[in-house]
Amino acid sequence: MPEPAGAEQYSIWVGLIFVFNLIVGTGALALPFVFSQAGWLLGTTVVLILAFISYITVTFVIESIASANAIITWKKTQERRRALQASGDGGHANSDSEDTPLVTTSSENPDDNDESQRYYAIQQKVEMGEMASMFFNKIGITLFYVCLTTYLYGDLSIYGTAIAKSVTDVSCTYIPQNKTCHDKIPDQEPCWETGGLRRLDAYRIFLTLFVMTLGPFAFFNVQKTKYLQILTTMMRWLAFTIMIIYASKKLIIDGPQGTPALANTAGMF
């Protein structure tokens, strides 16, 4: 649907924040560990391959949105032409007809190219579900929503697990005698010295609280998320900055630690 008059238009920087939040998630914080497990050469190669695939995917999405805008603009042009013909003012109707191509290959007249390319100008917001209904049949639409649901479920599972695990590690203060705060503590160990609550029980409690707190937002109609996106970006850059500063401090004070492997395929599984 076209944006209503007076609707808020985001600046380029806010648009970059939206794109950054879509691309960079919590997985970026785990990249150092991934590189240490898979090897610096293998990890770099896989990241470059994924970046190339992501670039291709983005171009596909942009082309799909442009095609959807062309279809919408074409339908509006035809409706306007039919309305003018019905009102007896056919002589002033738009010159476009069913036989006029949406885009021409001739570049002799730049004005003609501008006229044909106006269909593909991205001027309206077209949702993914709306594009699926425009390009796919019923089976394709069903498969699209199955893929979208699966993706969102996996994404939310990562966030739910990461948040509950992080809160558990911060909240649980009990450390066994043969462990340090940097070691992996088994889930069956107590969370606190008193109370009899295991770390696994604390994790399940925090996960339930997370789902009950943010779960209802799935039923809300939240469209204006500008300030939420800005806050999210600030928190992510804060996490990146803390991680980089902490790693740099360790390198400066303690020196290089360990010798990362060149490639370790076992670390990919």
Short mmCIF file of C-alpha atoms in Angstrom, two decimals:
data_model
loop_
_atom_site.label_atom_id
_atom_site.label_comp_id
_atom_site.label_asym_id
_atom_site.label_seq_id
_atom_site.Cartn_x
_atom_site.Cartn_y
_atom_site.Cartn_z
CA MET A 1 0.00 0.00 0.00
CA PRO A 2 1.28 3.52 -0.71
CA GLU A 3 2.39 5.56 2.24
CA PRO A 4 -0.29 8.01 3.45
CA ALA A 5 0.27 11.71 3.15
CA GLY A 6 2.44 13.04 5.92
CA ALA A 7 3.87 9.61 6.78
CA GLU A 8 7.25 9.61 8.46
CA GLN A 9 10.13 9.18 6.04
CA TYR A 10 13.37 7.81 7.45
CA SER A 11 16.73 9.32 6.62
CA ILE A 12 19.54 7.36 4.98
CA TRP A 13 21.30 6.88 8.33
CA VAL A 14 18.16 5.45 9.95
CA GLY A 15 17.76 3.17 6.95
CA LEU A 16 21.34 1.98 7.45
CA ILE A 17 20.52 1.24 11.09
CA PHE A 18 17.55 -0.90 10.02
CA VAL A 19 19.72 -2.81 7.53
CA PHE A 20 22.50 -3.22 10.11
CA ASN A 21 20.08 -4.71 12.64
CA LEU A 22 18.74 -7.09 9.99
CA ILE A 23 22.18 -8.29 8.93
CA VAL A 24 24.15 -8.26 12.20
CA GLY A 25 22.64 -10.26 15.03
CA THR A 26 23.86 -12.02 18.13
CA GLY A 27 25.81 -14.46 15.98
CA ALA A 28 28.47 -11.82 15.33
CA LEU A 29 29.47 -12.00 19.00
CA ALA A 30 30.26 -15.70 18.55
CA LEU A 31 32.51 -15.21 15.51
CA PRO A 32 35.79 -15.27 17.50
CA PHE A 33 34.88 -18.63 19.02
CA VAL A 34 33.86 -19.97 15.60
CA PHE A 35 37.19 -18.92 14.09
CA SER A 36 39.08 -20.57 16.95
CA GLN A 37 37.20 -23.83 16.36
CA ALA A 38 37.18 -23.94 12.55
CA GLY A 39 40.56 -22.30 11.91
CA TRP A 40 41.30 -18.81 10.69
CA LEU A 41 41.61 -19.70 6.99
CA LEU A 42 38.56 -21.96 6.86
CA GLY A 43 36.53 -19.50 8.92
CA THR A 44 37.48 -16.60 6.66
CA THR A 45 36.64 -18.60 3.54
CA VAL A 46 33.21 -19.60 4.85
CA VAL A 47 32.41 -16.03 5.89
CA LEU A 48 33.33 -14.73 2.43
CA ILE A 49 31.17 -17.38 0.75
CA LEU A 50 28.22 -16.50 2.98
CA ALA A 51 28.76 -12.79 2.29
CA PHE A 52 28.64 -13.46 -1.47
CA ILE A 53 25.44 -15.52 -1.12
CA SER A 54 23.90 -12.76 1.01
CA TYR A 55 24.77 -10.18 -1.65
CA ILE A 56 23.06 -12.25 -4.34
CA THR A 57 20.02 -12.69 -2.09
CA VAL A 58 19.76 -8.94 -1.52
CA THR A 59 19.85 -8.25 -5.26
CA PHE A 60 17.09 -10.81 -5.79
CA VAL A 61 14.93 -9.13 -3.16
CA ILE A 62 15.52 -5.67 -4.63
CA GLU A 63 14.61 -6.90 -8.11
CA SER A 64 11.46 -8.55 -6.74
CA ILE A 65 10.38 -5.35 -5.03
CA ALA A 66 11.04 -3.37 -8.22
CA SER A 67 8.99 -5.86 -10.25
CA ALA A 68 6.16 -5.67 -7.72
CA ASN A 69 6.19 -1.87 -7.97
CA ALA A 70 6.08 -2.17 -11.77
CA ILE A 71 3.02 -4.42 -11.60
CA ILE A 72 1.25 -2.11 -9.14
CA THR A 73 2.04 0.98 -11.22
CA TRP A 74 0.92 -0.76 -14.41
CA LYS A 75 -2.41 -1.82 -12.87
CA LYS A 76 -3.06 1.71 -11.63
CA THR A 77 -2.27 3.08 -15.08
CA GLN A 78 -4.72 0.68 -16.70
CA GLU A 79 -7.43 1.43 -14.12
CA ARG A 80 -7.00 5.15 -14.69
CA ARG A 81 -7.20 4.67 -18.46
CA ARG A 82 -10.37 2.59 -18.21
CA ALA A 83 -11.92 5.11 -15.85
CA LEU A 84 -11.22 7.94 -18.30
CA GLN A 85 -12.64 5.93 -21.18
CA ALA A 86 -15.75 5.10 -19.19
CA SER A 87 -16.28 8.77 -18.41
CA GLY A 88 -16.06 9.63 -22.10
CA ASP A 89 -12.70 11.31 -21.78
CA GLY A 90 -10.76 8.61 -23.58
CA GLY A 91 -8.81 11.09 -25.64
CA HIS A 92 -6.96 12.25 -22.54
CA ALA A 93 -6.27 8.78 -21.25
CA ASN A 94 -2.75 7.68 -20.57
CA SER A 95 -0.95 6.63 -23.73
CA ASP A 96 -0.02 3.26 -22.22
CA SER A 97 -1.91 0.25 -23.51
CA GLU A 98 -1.80 -3.50 -23.11
CA ASP A 99 0.66 -3.69 -25.99
CA THR A 100 3.10 -1.19 -24.47
CA PRO A 101 6.08 -2.98 -22.89
CA LEU A 102 6.97 -2.18 -19.30
CA VAL A 103 10.58 -1.56 -20.28
CA THR A 104 12.21 -0.86 -23.62
CA THR A 105 15.71 -1.74 -24.78
CA SER A 106 16.15 1.26 -27.02
CA SER A 107 18.36 4.02 -25.63
CA GLU A 108 18.09 6.46 -28.55
CA ASN A 109 15.75 8.73 -26.63
CA PRO A 110 16.60 9.08 -22.93
CA ASP A 111 13.11 10.40 -22.21
CA ASP A 112 11.58 7.15 -23.47
CA ASN A 113 13.83 5.12 -21.18
CA ASP A 114 12.88 7.31 -18.22
CA GLU A 115 9.22 6.76 -19.07
CA SER A 116 9.62 2.99 -19.17
CA GLN A 117 11.83 2.79 -16.09
CA ARG A 118 9.36 4.71 -13.96
CA TYR A 119 7.41 1.48 -13.55
CA TYR A 120 10.33 -0.16 -11.79
CA ALA A 121 11.09 2.75 -9.47
CA ILE A 122 10.65 1.55 -5.88
CA GLN A 123 8.12 4.08 -4.64
CA GLN A 124 5.77 1.88 -2.60
CA LYS A 125 6.33 -0.44 0.32
CA VAL A 126 5.53 -4.00 -0.72
CA GLU A 127 5.59 -6.68 1.96
CA MET A 128 7.08 -10.12 1.35
CA GLY A 129 3.69 -11.81 1.75
CA GLU A 130 2.12 -9.41 -0.74
CA MET A 131 4.85 -10.18 -3.28
CA ALA A 132 4.33 -13.89 -2.75
CA SER A 133 0.62 -13.51 -3.57
CA MET A 134 1.56 -11.57 -6.72
CA PHE A 135 4.17 -13.99 -8.09
CA PHE A 136 3.24 -17.45 -6.72
CA ASN A 137 0.27 -19.77 -6.94
CA LYS A 138 -1.43 -21.26 -3.89
CA ILE A 139 1.24 -23.93 -3.40
CA GLY A 140 4.03 -21.36 -3.72
CA ILE A 141 2.35 -19.07 -1.21
CA THR A 142 2.01 -21.93 1.27
CA LEU A 143 5.67 -22.88 0.85
CA PHE A 144 6.68 -19.24 1.28
CA TYR A 145 4.91 -18.94 4.63
CA VAL A 146 6.30 -22.31 5.74
CA CYS A 147 9.84 -21.08 5.01
CA LEU A 148 9.16 -17.75 6.71
CA THR A 149 7.72 -19.43 9.80
CA THR A 150 10.64 -21.85 10.02
CA TYR A 151 13.14 -19.01 9.70
CA LEU A 152 11.44 -16.91 12.38
CA TYR A 153 11.16 -19.88 14.73
CA GLY A 154 14.86 -20.64 14.36
CA ASP A 155 15.79 -16.99 14.81
CA LEU A 156 13.69 -16.61 17.94
CA SER A 157 15.06 -19.89 19.31
CA ILE A 158 18.58 -18.51 19.03
CA TYR A 159 17.63 -15.32 20.85
CA GLY A 160 15.70 -17.16 23.54
CA THR A 161 18.52 -19.60 24.18
CA ALA A 162 21.26 -16.95 24.13
CA ILE A 163 19.42 -14.59 26.48
CA ALA A 164 18.40 -17.29 28.97
CA LYS A 165 21.90 -18.78 28.95
CA SER A 166 23.56 -15.38 29.43
CA VAL A 167 21.26 -14.43 32.32
CA THR A 168 21.90 -17.83 33.91
CA ASP A 169 25.68 -17.43 33.70
CA VAL A 170 25.46 -13.96 35.21
CA SER A 171 22.98 -14.83 37.95
CA CYS A 172 24.38 -18.18 39.11
CA THR A 173 27.24 -17.47 41.50
CA TYR A 174 28.15 -20.99 42.62
CA ILE A 175 31.46 -22.26 41.17
CA PRO A 176 32.69 -25.79 41.94
CA GLN A 177 36.11 -26.12 43.56
CA ASN A 178 37.73 -27.68 40.49
CA LYS A 179 36.35 -24.99 38.15
CA THR A 180 36.95 -21.32 37.47
CA CYS A 181 34.57 -18.61 36.33
CA HIS A 182 35.89 -19.06 32.75
CA ASP A 183 35.28 -22.82 32.61
CA LYS A 184 32.08 -24.44 31.42
CA ILE A 185 30.09 -25.45 34.47
CA PRO A 186 27.77 -28.47 34.10
CA ASP A 187 24.05 -27.76 34.12
CA GLN A 188 23.51 -30.15 37.00
CA GLU A 189 25.60 -28.03 39.36
CA PRO A 190 23.76 -25.77 41.85
CA CYS A 191 23.01 -22.24 40.76
CA TRP A 192 23.61 -20.82 44.24
CA GLU A 193 25.23 -22.30 47.31
CA THR A 194 21.84 -22.40 49.04
CA GLY A 195 18.39 -23.03 47.70
CA GLY A 196 18.87 -26.35 45.88
CA LEU A 197 18.20 -24.82 42.43
CA ARG A 198 20.28 -26.27 39.60
CA ARG A 199 21.71 -24.20 36.77
CA LEU A 200 19.45 -26.07 34.36
CA ASP A 201 16.40 -25.15 36.45
CA ALA A 202 17.48 -21.50 36.50
CA TYR A 203 17.94 -21.59 32.72
CA ARG A 204 14.41 -22.94 32.23
CA ILE A 205 12.98 -20.29 34.56
CA PHE A 206 14.72 -17.45 32.72
CA LEU A 207 13.67 -18.90 29.35
CA THR A 208 10.04 -19.07 30.50
CA LEU A 209 10.16 -15.47 31.73
CA PHE A 210 11.65 -14.37 28.40
CA VAL A 211 8.89 -16.10 26.41
CA MET A 212 6.12 -14.76 28.65
CA THR A 213 7.53 -11.22 28.52
CA LEU A 214 8.18 -10.90 24.79
CA GLY A 215 5.75 -13.53 23.48
CA PRO A 216 2.67 -11.24 23.56
CA PHE A 217 4.47 -8.77 21.26
CA ALA A 218 3.93 -11.29 18.44
CA PHE A 219 0.24 -10.34 18.51
CA PHE A 220 0.84 -6.57 18.44
CA ASN A 221 0.84 -4.37 15.37
CA VAL A 222 4.14 -2.56 15.82
CA GLN A 223 5.22 -0.64 12.72
CA LYS A 224 7.05 2.43 14.03
CA THR A 225 10.22 0.90 15.45
CA LYS A 226 12.64 3.72 14.68
CA TYR A 227 13.75 4.39 18.24
CA LEU A 228 13.76 0.69 19.11
CA GLN A 229 16.07 0.05 16.16
CA ILE A 230 18.38 2.88 17.25
CA LEU A 231 18.51 1.49 20.80
CA THR A 232 19.23 -1.98 19.46
CA THR A 233 22.10 -0.67 17.34
CA MET A 234 23.58 1.21 20.31
CA MET A 235 23.47 -1.91 22.49
CA ARG A 236 25.04 -4.07 19.80
CA TRP A 237 27.85 -1.61 19.13
CA LEU A 238 28.39 -1.37 22.88
CA ALA A 239 28.73 -5.16 23.05
CA PHE A 240 31.14 -5.17 20.10
CA THR A 241 33.21 -2.36 21.65
CA ILE A 242 33.44 -4.12 25.02
CA MET A 243 34.45 -7.37 23.33
CA ILE A 244 37.14 -5.69 21.23
CA ILE A 245 38.51 -3.67 24.16
CA TYR A 246 38.62 -6.75 26.40
CA ALA A 247 40.38 -8.83 23.73
CA SER A 248 42.87 -6.02 23.03
CA LYS A 249 43.61 -5.70 26.75
CA LYS A 250 44.28 -9.42 27.04
CA LEU A 251 46.61 -9.31 24.03
CA ILE A 252 48.52 -6.29 25.36
CA ILE A 253 48.89 -7.54 28.94
CA ASP A 254 49.15 -11.32 28.52
CA GLY A 255 50.39 -11.48 24.94
CA PRO A 256 49.14 -13.89 22.24
CA GLN A 257 47.44 -16.93 23.70
CA GLY A 258 47.32 -20.19 21.78
CA THR A 259 47.97 -21.01 18.15
CA PRO A 260 44.75 -21.11 16.09
CA ALA A 261 44.66 -23.83 13.48
CA LEU A 262 44.74 -23.09 9.78
CA ALA A 263 41.65 -25.19 9.07
CA ASN A 264 39.69 -27.68 11.15
CA THR A 265 36.73 -29.22 9.36
CA ALA A 266 35.66 -31.01 12.54
CA GLY A 267 34.95 -27.60 14.08
CA MET A 268 32.23 -26.98 11.51
CA PHE A 269 29.99 -29.76 12.82
#
